[in-house]
Amino acid sequence: MKLLEDRILKDGQVFPGNILKVDSFLNHQIDVALISEMGKEIKRIYDGCGVNKILTIEASGIGIACIVAQHFNVPVVFAKKSKSINIEGEMYTAEVESFTHKNKNQVIVSKRFLNEEDHVLIIDDFLANGCALQGLIQIVQQAGATVEGIGIAVEKGFQTGGRIIRNLGFQLESLAIVEEMNWETGEIKFRE
Ligand code: 5GP
């Protein structure tokens, strides 16, 4: 999506450790007009797929997920990061290793908000190695629900997540795919 790519080129910052900072418009300060356009694009891609629920993970996916949900007119459920022990039987749980913080979190979704009748569109801000997405997919599968597709704002195509998730057979669409980035020069190249 050219609008997002142009904004990444203008305001994104490349940091050592393969981190792309987009916190001036996506995940700290949020440019709502921009994510509204992104939401529209994800709606266009998954229109007619029968999506009745959006699933994301706290915290930075929630903003985009809410905008997408508004376009589909369906609710958002976000997996919560929790250190507390699963209350017997009430939650779906998965373990997710954080790319940015390098720690492991248990993520939980209440069984009240996801069940076998749900057709889920998974949304997140970034895709790196795919741990967050794999955790969310596990949660949908525990619920017996269906993953209709996955929408990502920024995929770092040089990391493994995109390949892993597509090889599992899921439809994964990313609005911008970074093919290369260099923290010394600040250069960012997108997949054609
Ligand atoms: P994964 O689980 O795919 O390895 O990483 C995805 C998660 O890590 C996303 O939910 C996002 O919050 C965070 N993340 C991964 N790479 C980046 C990055 O380059 N920049 C930012 N801001 N977040 C990232």
JSON list of C-alpha atoms and ligand atoms in Angstrom, two decimals:
[
{"chain": "A", "resi": 1, "resn": "MET", "atom": "CA", "xyz": [0.00, 0.00, 0.00]},
{"chain": "A", "resi": 2, "resn": "LYS", "atom": "CA", "xyz": [1.77, 3.07, -1.30]},
{"chain": "A", "resi": 3, "resn": "LEU", "atom": "CA", "xyz": [0.39, 5.45, 1.33]},
{"chain": "A", "resi": 4, "resn": "LEU", "atom": "CA", "xyz": [1.87, 3.33, 4.13]},
{"chain": "A", "resi": 5, "resn": "GLU", "atom": "CA", "xyz": [5.17, 2.71, 2.32]},
{"chain": "A", "resi": 6, "resn": "ASP", "atom": "CA", "xyz": [5.61, 6.44, 1.71]},
{"chain": "A", "resi": 7, "resn": "ARG", "atom": "CA", "xyz": [4.93, 7.17, 5.38]},
{"chain": "A", "resi": 8, "resn": "ILE", "atom": "CA", "xyz": [7.44, 4.52, 6.49]},
{"chain": "A", "resi": 9, "resn": "LEU", "atom": "CA", "xyz": [10.06, 6.09, 4.19]},
{"chain": "A", "resi": 10, "resn": "LYS", "atom": "CA", "xyz": [9.28, 9.54, 5.57]},
{"chain": "A", "resi": 11, "resn": "ASP", "atom": "CA", "xyz": [8.95, 8.83, 9.30]},
{"chain": "A", "resi": 12, "resn": "GLY", "atom": "CA", "xyz": [10.13, 5.27, 10.00]},
{"chain": "A", "resi": 13, "resn": "GLN", "atom": "CA", "xyz": [13.45, 4.79, 11.76]},
{"chain": "A", "resi": 14, "resn": "VAL", "atom": "CA", "xyz": [15.66, 1.73, 11.48]},
{"chain": "A", "resi": 15, "resn": "PHE", "atom": "CA", "xyz": [17.33, 0.52, 14.67]},
{"chain": "A", "resi": 16, "resn": "PRO", "atom": "CA", "xyz": [19.91, -2.20, 15.31]},
{"chain": "A", "resi": 17, "resn": "GLY", "atom": "CA", "xyz": [18.42, -5.63, 15.93]},
{"chain": "A", "resi": 18, "resn": "ASN", "atom": "CA", "xyz": [16.12, -5.39, 12.87]},
{"chain": "A", "resi": 19, "resn": "ILE", "atom": "CA", "xyz": [13.72, -3.03, 14.59]},
{"chain": "A", "resi": 20, "resn": "LEU", "atom": "CA", "xyz": [11.71, -0.58, 12.51]},
{"chain": "A", "resi": 21, "resn": "LYS", "atom": "CA", "xyz": [10.29, 2.20, 14.65]},
{"chain": "A", "resi": 22, "resn": "VAL", "atom": "CA", "xyz": [7.02, 3.64, 13.43]},
{"chain": "A", "resi": 23, "resn": "ASP", "atom": "CA", "xyz": [5.93, 5.08, 16.73]},
{"chain": "A", "resi": 24, "resn": "SER", "atom": "CA", "xyz": [5.21, 8.55, 15.37]},
{"chain": "A", "resi": 25, "resn": "PHE", "atom": "CA", "xyz": [2.25, 7.26, 13.33]},
{"chain": "A", "resi": 26, "resn": "LEU", "atom": "CA", "xyz": [1.42, 3.62, 14.11]},
{"chain": "A", "resi": 27, "resn": "ASN", "atom": "CA", "xyz": [2.15, 2.32, 17.55]},
{"chain": "A", "resi": 28, "resn": "HIS", "atom": "CA", "xyz": [2.70, 5.12, 20.03]},
{"chain": "A", "resi": 29, "resn": "GLN", "atom": "CA", "xyz": [1.26, 8.24, 18.43]},
{"chain": "A", "resi": 30, "resn": "ILE", "atom": "CA", "xyz": [-1.38, 7.07, 15.95]},
{"chain": "A", "resi": 31, "resn": "ASP", "atom": "CA", "xyz": [-2.29, 8.82, 12.69]},
{"chain": "A", "resi": 32, "resn": "VAL", "atom": "CA", "xyz": [-5.96, 7.87, 12.62]},
{"chain": "A", "resi": 33, "resn": "ALA", "atom": "CA", "xyz": [-6.50, 9.10, 9.04]},
{"chain": "A", "resi": 34, "resn": "LEU", "atom": "CA", "xyz": [-3.71, 6.79, 7.90]},
{"chain": "A", "resi": 35, "resn": "ILE", "atom": "CA", "xyz": [-4.91, 3.72, 9.79]},
{"chain": "A", "resi": 36, "resn": "SER", "atom": "CA", "xyz": [-8.41, 4.42, 8.58]},
{"chain": "A", "resi": 37, "resn": "GLU", "atom": "CA", "xyz": [-7.16, 4.05, 5.00]},
{"chain": "A", "resi": 38, "resn": "MET", "atom": "CA", "xyz": [-5.32, 0.89, 6.03]},
{"chain": "A", "resi": 39, "resn": "GLY", "atom": "CA", "xyz": [-8.51, -0.48, 7.55]},
{"chain": "A", "resi": 40, "resn": "LYS", "atom": "CA", "xyz": [-10.36, 0.25, 4.32]},
{"chain": "A", "resi": 41, "resn": "GLU", "atom": "CA", "xyz": [-7.75, -1.66, 2.33]},
{"chain": "A", "resi": 42, "resn": "ILE", "atom": "CA", "xyz": [-7.95, -4.71, 4.63]},
{"chain": "A", "resi": 43, "resn": "LYS", "atom": "CA", "xyz": [-11.74, -4.62, 4.31]},
{"chain": "A", "resi": 44, "resn": "ARG", "atom": "CA", "xyz": [-11.39, -4.56, 0.51]},
{"chain": "A", "resi": 45, "resn": "ILE", "atom": "CA", "xyz": [-9.12, -7.63, 0.63]},
{"chain": "A", "resi": 46, "resn": "TYR", "atom": "CA", "xyz": [-11.31, -9.71, 2.95]},
{"chain": "A", "resi": 47, "resn": "ASP", "atom": "CA", "xyz": [-14.73, -8.43, 1.91]},
{"chain": "A", "resi": 48, "resn": "GLY", "atom": "CA", "xyz": [-17.21, -11.27, 1.46]},
{"chain": "A", "resi": 49, "resn": "CYS", "atom": "CA", "xyz": [-15.19, -13.78, 3.52]},
{"chain": "A", "resi": 50, "resn": "GLY", "atom": "CA", "xyz": [-17.82, -13.96, 6.24]},
{"chain": "A", "resi": 51, "resn": "VAL", "atom": "CA", "xyz": [-15.65, -12.38, 8.94]},
{"chain": "A", "resi": 52, "resn": "ASN", "atom": "CA", "xyz": [-17.63, -11.89, 12.17]},
{"chain": "A", "resi": 53, "resn": "LYS", "atom": "CA", "xyz": [-14.78, -11.19, 14.60]},
{"chain": "A", "resi": 54, "resn": "ILE", "atom": "CA", "xyz": [-11.40, -9.48, 14.61]},
{"chain": "A", "resi": 55, "resn": "LEU", "atom": "CA", "xyz": [-8.65, -10.90, 16.81]},
{"chain": "A", "resi": 56, "resn": "THR", "atom": "CA", "xyz": [-5.44, -9.10, 17.75]},
{"chain": "A", "resi": 57, "resn": "ILE", "atom": "CA", "xyz": [-2.91, -9.02, 20.58]},
{"chain": "A", "resi": 58, "resn": "GLU", "atom": "CA", "xyz": [-2.32, -6.20, 23.03]},
{"chain": "A", "resi": 59, "resn": "ALA", "atom": "CA", "xyz": [-1.14, -3.59, 22.84]},
{"chain": "A", "resi": 60, "resn": "SER", "atom": "CA", "xyz": [-0.10, -2.15, 19.53]},
{"chain": "A", "resi": 61, "resn": "GLY", "atom": "CA", "xyz": [-2.44, -4.17, 17.29]},
{"chain": "A", "resi": 62, "resn": "ILE", "atom": "CA", "xyz": [-5.55, -2.85, 19.00]},
{"chain": "A", "resi": 63, "resn": "GLY", "atom": "CA", "xyz": [-5.76, 0.52, 17.22]},
{"chain": "A", "resi": 64, "resn": "ILE", "atom": "CA", "xyz": [-5.64, -0.91, 13.70]},
{"chain": "A", "resi": 65, "resn": "ALA", "atom": "CA", "xyz": [-7.87, -3.83, 14.69]},
{"chain": "A", "resi": 66, "resn": "CYS", "atom": "CA", "xyz": [-10.56, -1.41, 15.90]},
{"chain": "A", "resi": 67, "resn": "ILE", "atom": "CA", "xyz": [-10.54, 0.49, 12.63]},
{"chain": "A", "resi": 68, "resn": "VAL", "atom": "CA", "xyz": [-10.74, -2.73, 10.61]},
{"chain": "A", "resi": 69, "resn": "ALA", "atom": "CA", "xyz": [-13.58, -3.89, 12.86]},
{"chain": "A", "resi": 70, "resn": "GLN", "atom": "CA", "xyz": [-15.46, -0.68, 12.21]},
{"chain": "A", "resi": 71, "resn": "HIS", "atom": "CA", "xyz": [-15.30, -1.35, 8.47]},
{"chain": "A", "resi": 72, "resn": "PHE", "atom": "CA", "xyz": [-16.64, -4.91, 8.98]},
{"chain": "A", "resi": 73, "resn": "ASN", "atom": "CA", "xyz": [-19.09, -3.81, 11.69]},
{"chain": "A", "resi": 74, "resn": "VAL", "atom": "CA", "xyz": [-17.93, -6.64, 13.98]},
{"chain": "A", "resi": 75, "resn": "PRO", "atom": "CA", "xyz": [-16.32, -6.73, 17.45]},
{"chain": "A", "resi": 76, "resn": "VAL", "atom": "CA", "xyz": [-12.60, -6.85, 18.26]},
{"chain": "A", "resi": 77, "resn": "VAL", "atom": "CA", "xyz": [-11.18, -9.34, 20.73]},
{"chain": "A", "resi": 78, "resn": "PHE", "atom": "CA", "xyz": [-7.63, -8.78, 21.87]},
{"chain": "A", "resi": 79, "resn": "ALA", "atom": "CA", "xyz": [-5.49, -11.45, 23.48]},
{"chain": "A", "resi": 80, "resn": "LYS", "atom": "CA", "xyz": [-4.22, -10.21, 26.82]},
{"chain": "A", "resi": 81, "resn": "LYS", "atom": "CA", "xyz": [-0.72, -10.75, 28.06]},
{"chain": "A", "resi": 82, "resn": "SER", "atom": "CA", "xyz": [-1.01, -12.37, 31.44]},
{"chain": "A", "resi": 83, "resn": "LYS", "atom": "CA", "xyz": [1.37, -13.59, 34.08]},
{"chain": "A", "resi": 84, "resn": "SER", "atom": "CA", "xyz": [-1.39, -15.05, 36.20]},
{"chain": "A", "resi": 85, "resn": "ILE", "atom": "CA", "xyz": [-2.28, -18.71, 36.03]},
{"chain": "A", "resi": 86, "resn": "ASN", "atom": "CA", "xyz": [-5.14, -19.70, 33.77]},
{"chain": "A", "resi": 87, "resn": "ILE", "atom": "CA", "xyz": [-8.34, -19.93, 35.76]},
{"chain": "A", "resi": 88, "resn": "GLU", "atom": "CA", "xyz": [-9.30, -23.55, 35.15]},
{"chain": "A", "resi": 89, "resn": "GLY", "atom": "CA", "xyz": [-11.17, -23.92, 31.90]},
{"chain": "A", "resi": 90, "resn": "GLU", "atom": "CA", "xyz": [-12.22, -20.30, 31.38]},
{"chain": "A", "resi": 91, "resn": "MET", "atom": "CA", "xyz": [-9.54, -19.15, 28.98]},
{"chain": "A", "resi": 92, "resn": "TYR", "atom": "CA", "xyz": [-7.83, -20.16, 25.77]},
{"chain": "A", "resi": 93, "resn": "THR", "atom": "CA", "xyz": [-4.09, -19.71, 26.25]},
{"chain": "A", "resi": 94, "resn": "ALA", "atom": "CA", "xyz": [-0.92, -19.67, 24.16]},
{"chain": "A", "resi": 95, "resn": "GLU", "atom": "CA", "xyz": [2.69, -18.83, 24.83]},
{"chain": "A", "resi": 96, "resn": "VAL", "atom": "CA", "xyz": [4.16, -15.99, 22.78]},
{"chain": "A", "resi": 97, "resn": "GLU", "atom": "CA", "xyz": [7.76, -14.84, 22.71]},
{"chain": "A", "resi": 98, "resn": "SER", "atom": "CA", "xyz": [8.00, -11.08, 22.30]},
{"chain": "A", "resi": 99, "resn": "PHE", "atom": "CA", "xyz": [10.21, -9.98, 19.38]},
{"chain": "A", "resi": 100, "resn": "THR", "atom": "CA", "xyz": [10.83, -6.56, 20.86]},
{"chain": "A", "resi": 101, "resn": "HIS", "atom": "CA", "xyz": [11.22, -7.49, 24.55]},
{"chain": "A", "resi": 102, "resn": "LYS", "atom": "CA", "xyz": [12.62, -11.03, 24.13]},
{"chain": "A", "resi": 103, "resn": "ASN", "atom": "CA", "xyz": [10.52, -12.36, 27.02]},
{"chain": "A", "resi": 104, "resn": "LYS", "atom": "CA", "xyz": [7.78, -14.97, 26.93]},
{"chain": "A", "resi": 105, "resn": "ASN", "atom": "CA", "xyz": [4.21, -14.09, 27.78]},
{"chain": "A", "resi": 106, "resn": "GLN", "atom": "CA", "xyz": [1.20, -16.25, 28.23]},
{"chain": "A", "resi": 107, "resn": "VAL", "atom": "CA", "xyz": [-1.60, -14.70, 26.17]},
{"chain": "A", "resi": 108, "resn": "ILE", "atom": "CA", "xyz": [-5.21, -15.39, 27.05]},
{"chain": "A", "resi": 109, "resn": "VAL", "atom": "CA", "xyz": [-8.66, -14.96, 25.53]},
{"chain": "A", "resi": 110, "resn": "SER", "atom": "CA", "xyz": [-11.81, -15.62, 27.49]},
{"chain": "A", "resi": 111, "resn": "LYS", "atom": "CA", "xyz": [-13.91, -18.50, 26.19]},
{"chain": "A", "resi": 112, "resn": "ARG", "atom": "CA", "xyz": [-16.87, -16.13, 26.35]},
{"chain": "A", "resi": 113, "resn": "PHE", "atom": "CA", "xyz": [-15.57, -14.19, 23.35]},
{"chain": "A", "resi": 114, "resn": "LEU", "atom": "CA", "xyz": [-14.54, -16.88, 20.86]},
{"chain": "A", "resi": 115, "resn": "ASN", "atom": "CA", "xyz": [-16.29, -20.10, 19.85]},
{"chain": "A", "resi": 116, "resn": "GLU", "atom": "CA", "xyz": [-16.65, -22.62, 17.02]},
{"chain": "A", "resi": 117, "resn": "GLU", "atom": "CA", "xyz": [-19.11, -20.39, 15.16]},
{"chain": "A", "resi": 118, "resn": "ASP", "atom": "CA", "xyz": [-16.63, -17.57, 14.74]},
{"chain": "A", "resi": 119, "resn": "HIS", "atom": "CA", "xyz": [-14.96, -16.64, 11.44]},
{"chain": "A", "resi": 120, "resn": "VAL", "atom": "CA", "xyz": [-11.92, -14.71, 12.50]},
{"chain": "A", "resi": 121, "resn": "LEU", "atom": "CA", "xyz": [-9.72, -12.14, 10.80]},
{"chain": "A", "resi": 122, "resn": "ILE", "atom": "CA", "xyz": [-6.42, -11.81, 12.69]},
{"chain": "A", "resi": 123, "resn": "ILE", "atom": "CA", "xyz": [-4.83, -8.35, 12.63]},
{"chain": "A", "resi": 124, "resn": "ASP", "atom": "CA", "xyz": [-1.45, -7.15, 13.90]},
{"chain": "A", "resi": 125, "resn": "ASP", "atom": "CA", "xyz": [0.84, -4.18, 13.39]},
{"chain": "A", "resi": 126, "resn": "PHE", "atom": "CA", "xyz": [4.07, -6.08, 12.66]},
{"chain": "A", "resi": 127, "resn": "LEU", "atom": "CA", "xyz": [5.14, -9.50, 11.48]},
{"chain": "A", "resi": 128, "resn": "ALA", "atom": "CA", "xyz": [8.70, -10.56, 12.27]},
{"chain": "A", "resi": 129, "resn": "ASN", "atom": "CA", "xyz": [9.28, -14.21, 13.20]},
{"chain": "A", "resi": 130, "resn": "GLY", "atom": "CA", "xyz": [5.61, -15.04, 13.46]},
{"chain": "A", "resi": 131, "resn": "CYS", "atom": "CA", "xyz": [5.40, -15.95, 17.18]},
{"chain": "A", "resi": 132, "resn": "ALA", "atom": "CA", "xyz": [2.54, -13.57, 17.90]},
{"chain": "A", "resi": 133, "resn": "LEU", "atom": "CA", "xyz": [0.56, -14.86, 14.91]},
{"chain": "A", "resi": 134, "resn": "GLN", "atom": "CA", "xyz": [1.18, -18.49, 15.79]},
{"chain": "A", "resi": 135, "resn": "GLY", "atom": "CA", "xyz": [-0.11, -17.83, 19.31]},
{"chain": "A", "resi": 136, "resn": "LEU", "atom": "CA", "xyz": [-3.25, -16.17, 17.94]},
{"chain": "A", "resi": 137, "resn": "ILE", "atom": "CA", "xyz": [-3.82, -19.00, 15.47]},
{"chain": "A", "resi": 138, "resn": "GLN", "atom": "CA", "xyz": [-3.52, -21.53, 18.32]},
{"chain": "A", "resi": 139, "resn": "ILE", "atom": "CA", "xyz": [-6.15, -19.64, 20.27]},
{"chain": "A", "resi": 140, "resn": "VAL", "atom": "CA", "xyz": [-8.57, -19.65, 17.32]},
{"chain": "A", "resi": 141, "resn": "GLN", "atom": "CA", "xyz": [-7.97, -23.37, 16.87]},
{"chain": "A", "resi": 142, "resn": "GLN", "atom": "CA", "xyz": [-8.57, -24.08, 20.58]},
{"chain": "A", "resi": 143, "resn": "ALA", "atom": "CA", "xyz": [-11.92, -22.33, 20.20]},
{"chain": "A", "resi": 144, "resn": "GLY", "atom": "CA", "xyz": [-12.77, -24.49, 17.18]},
{"chain": "A", "resi": 145, "resn": "ALA", "atom": "CA", "xyz": [-13.25, -21.26, 15.22]},
{"chain": "A", "resi": 146, "resn": "THR", "atom": "CA", "xyz": [-12.05, -20.59, 11.65]},
{"chain": "A", "resi": 147, "resn": "VAL", "atom": "CA", "xyz": [-9.20, -18.31, 10.59]},
{"chain": "A", "resi": 148, "resn": "GLU", "atom": "CA", "xyz": [-10.54, -16.56, 7.49]},
{"chain": "A", "resi": 149, "resn": "GLY", "atom": "CA", "xyz": [-7.36, -14.59, 6.98]},
{"chain": "A", "resi": 150, "resn": "ILE", "atom": "CA", "xyz": [-4.61, -12.48, 8.46]},
{"chain": "A", "resi": 151, "resn": "GLY", "atom": "CA", "xyz": [-3.95, -8.78, 7.87]},
{"chain": "A", "resi": 152, "resn": "ILE", "atom": "CA", "xyz": [-0.65, -7.19, 8.86]},
{"chain": "A", "resi": 153, "resn": "ALA", "atom": "CA", "xyz": [0.38, -3.56, 8.60]},
{"chain": "A", "resi": 154, "resn": "VAL", "atom": "CA", "xyz": [4.14, -4.06, 8.24]},
{"chain": "A", "resi": 155, "resn": "GLU", "atom": "CA", "xyz": [5.78, -7.39, 7.44]},
{"chain": "A", "resi": 156, "resn": "LYS", "atom": "CA", "xyz": [9.55, -7.63, 7.64]},
{"chain": "A", "resi": 157, "resn": "GLY", "atom": "CA", "xyz": [9.93, -9.96, 4.68]},
{"chain": "A", "resi": 158, "resn": "PHE", "atom": "CA", "xyz": [13.55, -10.79, 5.48]},
{"chain": "A", "resi": 159, "resn": "GLN", "atom": "CA", "xyz": [12.48, -12.48, 8.71]},
{"chain": "A", "resi": 160, "resn": "THR", "atom": "CA", "xyz": [10.88, -15.90, 8.86]},
{"chain": "A", "resi": 161, "resn": "GLY", "atom": "CA", "xyz": [7.30, -15.26, 9.98]},
{"chain": "A", "resi": 162, "resn": "GLY", "atom": "CA", "xyz": [5.67, -14.61, 6.60]},
{"chain": "A", "resi": 163, "resn": "ARG", "atom": "CA", "xyz": [7.03, -17.79, 5.08]},
{"chain": "A", "resi": 164, "resn": "ILE", "atom": "CA", "xyz": [6.08, -19.92, 8.10]},
{"chain": "A", "resi": 165, "resn": "ILE", "atom": "CA", "xyz": [2.50, -18.66, 8.23]},
{"chain": "A", "resi": 166, "resn": "ARG", "atom": "CA", "xyz": [1.93, -18.87, 4.43]},
{"chain": "A", "resi": 167, "resn": "ASN", "atom": "CA", "xyz": [3.41, -22.39, 4.41]},
{"chain": "A", "resi": 168, "resn": "LEU", "atom": "CA", "xyz": [0.84, -23.37, 7.02]},
{"chain": "A", "resi": 169, "resn": "GLY", "atom": "CA", "xyz": [-1.77, -22.52, 4.37]},
{"chain": "A", "resi": 170, "resn": "PHE", "atom": "CA", "xyz": [-3.19, -19.29, 5.79]},
{"chain": "A", "resi": 171, "resn": "GLN", "atom": "CA", "xyz": [-4.04, -16.30, 3.65]},
{"chain": "A", "resi": 172, "resn": "LEU", "atom": "CA", "xyz": [-1.72, -13.59, 4.90]},
{"chain": "A", "resi": 173, "resn": "GLU", "atom": "CA", "xyz": [-1.83, -10.09, 3.42]},
{"chain": "A", "resi": 174, "resn": "SER", "atom": "CA", "xyz": [0.56, -7.35, 4.49]},
{"chain": "A", "resi": 175, "resn": "LEU", "atom": "CA", "xyz": [0.04, -3.72, 3.53]},
{"chain": "A", "resi": 176, "resn": "ALA", "atom": "CA", "xyz": [3.79, -3.10, 3.37]},
{"chain": "A", "resi": 177, "resn": "ILE", "atom": "CA", "xyz": [6.53, -5.72, 3.10]},
{"chain": "A", "resi": 178, "resn": "VAL", "atom": "CA", "xyz": [10.01, -4.50, 3.98]},
{"chain": "A", "resi": 179, "resn": "GLU", "atom": "CA", "xyz": [12.53, -6.51, 1.97]},
{"chain": "A", "resi": 180, "resn": "GLU", "atom": "CA", "xyz": [15.68, -4.88, 3.30]},
{"chain": "A", "resi": 181, "resn": "MET", "atom": "CA", "xyz": [16.59, -2.27, 5.84]},
{"chain": "A", "resi": 182, "resn": "ASN", "atom": "CA", "xyz": [19.91, -0.92, 7.05]},
{"chain": "A", "resi": 183, "resn": "TRP", "atom": "CA", "xyz": [20.28, 0.83, 10.37]},
{"chain": "A", "resi": 184, "resn": "GLU", "atom": "CA", "xyz": [23.59, 2.42, 9.42]},
{"chain": "A", "resi": 185, "resn": "THR", "atom": "CA", "xyz": [22.33, 4.14, 6.27]},
{"chain": "A", "resi": 186, "resn": "GLY", "atom": "CA", "xyz": [18.65, 4.23, 7.27]},
{"chain": "A", "resi": 187, "resn": "GLU", "atom": "CA", "xyz": [17.76, 2.78, 3.87]},
{"chain": "A", "resi": 188, "resn": "ILE", "atom": "CA", "xyz": [14.50, 0.82, 3.57]},
{"chain": "A", "resi": 189, "resn": "LYS", "atom": "CA", "xyz": [13.45, -1.22, 0.51]},
{"chain": "A", "resi": 190, "resn": "PHE", "atom": "CA", "xyz": [10.02, -2.72, -0.06]},
{"chain": "A", "resi": 191, "resn": "ARG", "atom": "CA", "xyz": [9.04, -5.91, -1.86]},
{"chain": "A", "resi": 192, "resn": "GLU", "atom": "CA", "xyz": [7.63, -5.13, -5.33]},
{"chain": "B", "resi": 1, "resn": "5GP", "atom": "P1", "xyz": [6.80, -11.78, 15.81]},
{"chain": "B", "resi": 1, "resn": "5GP", "atom": "O1", "xyz": [5.98, -12.44, 16.87]},
{"chain": "B", "resi": 1, "resn": "5GP", "atom": "O2", "xyz": [6.25, -11.94, 14.43]},
{"chain": "B", "resi": 1, "resn": "5GP", "atom": "O3", "xyz": [8.26, -12.17, 15.89]},
{"chain": "B", "resi": 1, "resn": "5GP", "atom": "O4", "xyz": [6.78, -10.22, 16.15]},
{"chain": "B", "resi": 1, "resn": "5GP", "atom": "C1", "xyz": [5.60, -9.52, 16.02]},
{"chain": "B", "resi": 1, "resn": "5GP", "atom": "C2", "xyz": [5.36, -8.63, 17.19]},
{"chain": "B", "resi": 1, "resn": "5GP", "atom": "O5", "xyz": [6.55, -8.01, 17.63]},
{"chain": "B", "resi": 1, "resn": "5GP", "atom": "C3", "xyz": [4.40, -7.53, 16.79]},
{"chain": "B", "resi": 1, "resn": "5GP", "atom": "O6", "xyz": [3.20, -7.72, 17.51]},
{"chain": "B", "resi": 1, "resn": "5GP", "atom": "C4", "xyz": [5.09, -6.24, 17.16]},
{"chain": "B", "resi": 1, "resn": "5GP", "atom": "O7", "xyz": [4.46, -5.69, 18.29]},
{"chain": "B", "resi": 1, "resn": "5GP", "atom": "C5", "xyz": [6.51, -6.61, 17.52]},
{"chain": "B", "resi": 1, "resn": "5GP", "atom": "N1", "xyz": [7.50, -6.22, 16.47]},
{"chain": "B", "resi": 1, "resn": "5GP", "atom": "C6", "xyz": [8.25, -7.10, 15.74]},
{"chain": "B", "resi": 1, "resn": "5GP", "atom": "N2", "xyz": [9.12, -6.44, 14.96]},
{"chain": "B", "resi": 1, "resn": "5GP", "atom": "C7", "xyz": [8.92, -5.13, 15.18]},
{"chain": "B", "resi": 1, "resn": "5GP", "atom": "C8", "xyz": [9.54, -3.94, 14.66]},
{"chain": "B", "resi": 1, "resn": "5GP", "atom": "O8", "xyz": [10.45, -3.95, 13.82]},
{"chain": "B", "resi": 1, "resn": "5GP", "atom": "N3", "xyz": [9.05, -2.75, 15.13]},
{"chain": "B", "resi": 1, "resn": "5GP", "atom": "C9", "xyz": [8.05, -2.69, 16.04]},
{"chain": "B", "resi": 1, "resn": "5GP", "atom": "N4", "xyz": [7.64, -1.47, 16.41]},
{"chain": "B", "resi": 1, "resn": "5GP", "atom": "N5", "xyz": [7.46, -3.78, 16.57]},
{"chain": "B", "resi": 1, "resn": "5GP", "atom": "C10", "xyz": [7.89, -5.00, 16.15]}
]
